[in-house]
Short mmCIF file of C-alpha atoms in Angstrom, two decimals:
data_model
loop_
_atom_site.label_atom_id
_atom_site.label_comp_id
_atom_site.label_asym_id
_atom_site.label_seq_id
_atom_site.Cartn_x
_atom_site.Cartn_y
_atom_site.Cartn_z
CA MET A 1 -0.03 0.03 -0.08
CA ARG A 2 1.10 3.49 -0.58
CA PHE A 3 1.95 5.83 2.29
CA ALA A 4 -1.10 8.05 1.66
CA THR A 5 -3.51 5.09 1.93
CA LEU A 6 -1.97 3.90 5.26
CA ALA A 7 -2.03 7.32 6.55
CA MET A 8 -5.78 7.74 5.84
CA ILE A 9 -6.60 4.35 7.21
CA ALA A 10 -4.71 5.17 10.47
CA SER A 11 -6.36 8.44 10.78
CA ILE A 12 -9.76 6.99 10.49
CA GLY A 13 -9.08 4.40 13.00
CA VAL A 14 -7.80 6.93 15.51
CA SER A 15 -10.82 9.13 15.02
CA ILE A 16 -13.16 6.25 15.42
CA ALA A 17 -11.47 4.96 18.49
CA GLY A 18 -11.97 8.44 20.19
CA CYS A 19 -15.80 7.77 20.00
CA ALA A 20 -15.71 4.91 22.47
CA THR A 21 -17.38 5.32 25.93
CA ASP A 22 -15.26 4.50 28.94
CA PRO A 23 -17.33 2.14 31.22
CA ILE A 24 -16.02 3.86 34.34
CA LEU A 25 -16.20 7.39 33.28
CA GLY A 26 -19.04 7.13 30.85
CA ASN A 27 -19.17 10.00 28.37
CA ASP A 28 -18.39 13.71 28.80
CA CYS A 29 -22.05 14.43 29.70
CA ASP A 30 -21.76 12.04 32.82
CA TRP A 31 -18.87 14.01 34.31
CA ALA A 32 -18.69 17.57 32.87
CA LYS A 33 -20.87 20.25 34.33
CA PRO A 34 -21.66 23.83 33.66
CA VAL A 35 -19.31 26.45 35.12
CA LYS A 36 -21.22 28.78 37.42
CA PRO A 37 -18.95 31.57 38.84
CA SER A 38 -20.15 33.42 41.88
CA ARG A 39 -20.84 37.12 41.84
CA ALA A 40 -17.81 37.79 43.79
CA ASP A 41 -15.55 36.12 41.27
CA VAL A 42 -13.42 38.64 39.21
CA LEU A 43 -13.11 37.35 35.62
CA SER A 44 -11.23 38.56 32.76
CA ARG A 45 -13.03 38.99 29.36
CA GLN A 46 -11.21 35.99 27.98
CA THR A 47 -12.24 33.81 31.07
CA LYS A 48 -15.82 34.86 30.71
CA GLU A 49 -15.76 33.98 26.88
CA GLN A 50 -14.28 30.60 27.80
CA ILE A 51 -16.93 29.85 30.36
CA ALA A 52 -19.68 30.89 27.97
CA ALA A 53 -18.19 28.73 25.24
CA HIS A 54 -18.04 25.71 27.62
CA ASN A 55 -21.60 26.23 28.82
CA GLU A 56 -22.96 26.73 25.29
CA THR A 57 -21.28 23.60 24.11
CA GLY A 58 -22.67 21.69 27.00
CA ALA A 59 -26.10 23.04 26.53
CA ARG A 60 -25.95 21.83 22.94
CA LEU A 61 -24.29 18.49 23.41
CA CYS A 62 -25.73 17.46 26.78
CA GLY A 63 -28.87 19.39 27.18
CA TRP A 64 -27.66 21.62 30.08
CA ARG A 65 -30.21 24.40 31.12
CA ARG A 66 -28.88 27.87 31.06
#
């Protein structure tokens, strides 16, 4: 086989393996939770954006309520 074909097969295999669910940890929705900073927390703009992105992704993928 050519190198390109082997590389493609390997990349498909790696990406499919990432979809497996760990029997102990479950999937990300089982252990990841929304980030809820307190009113007393002083956050930078970048941190606020990262929290918003995390929570929006969780709402979309795991059904978290905002």
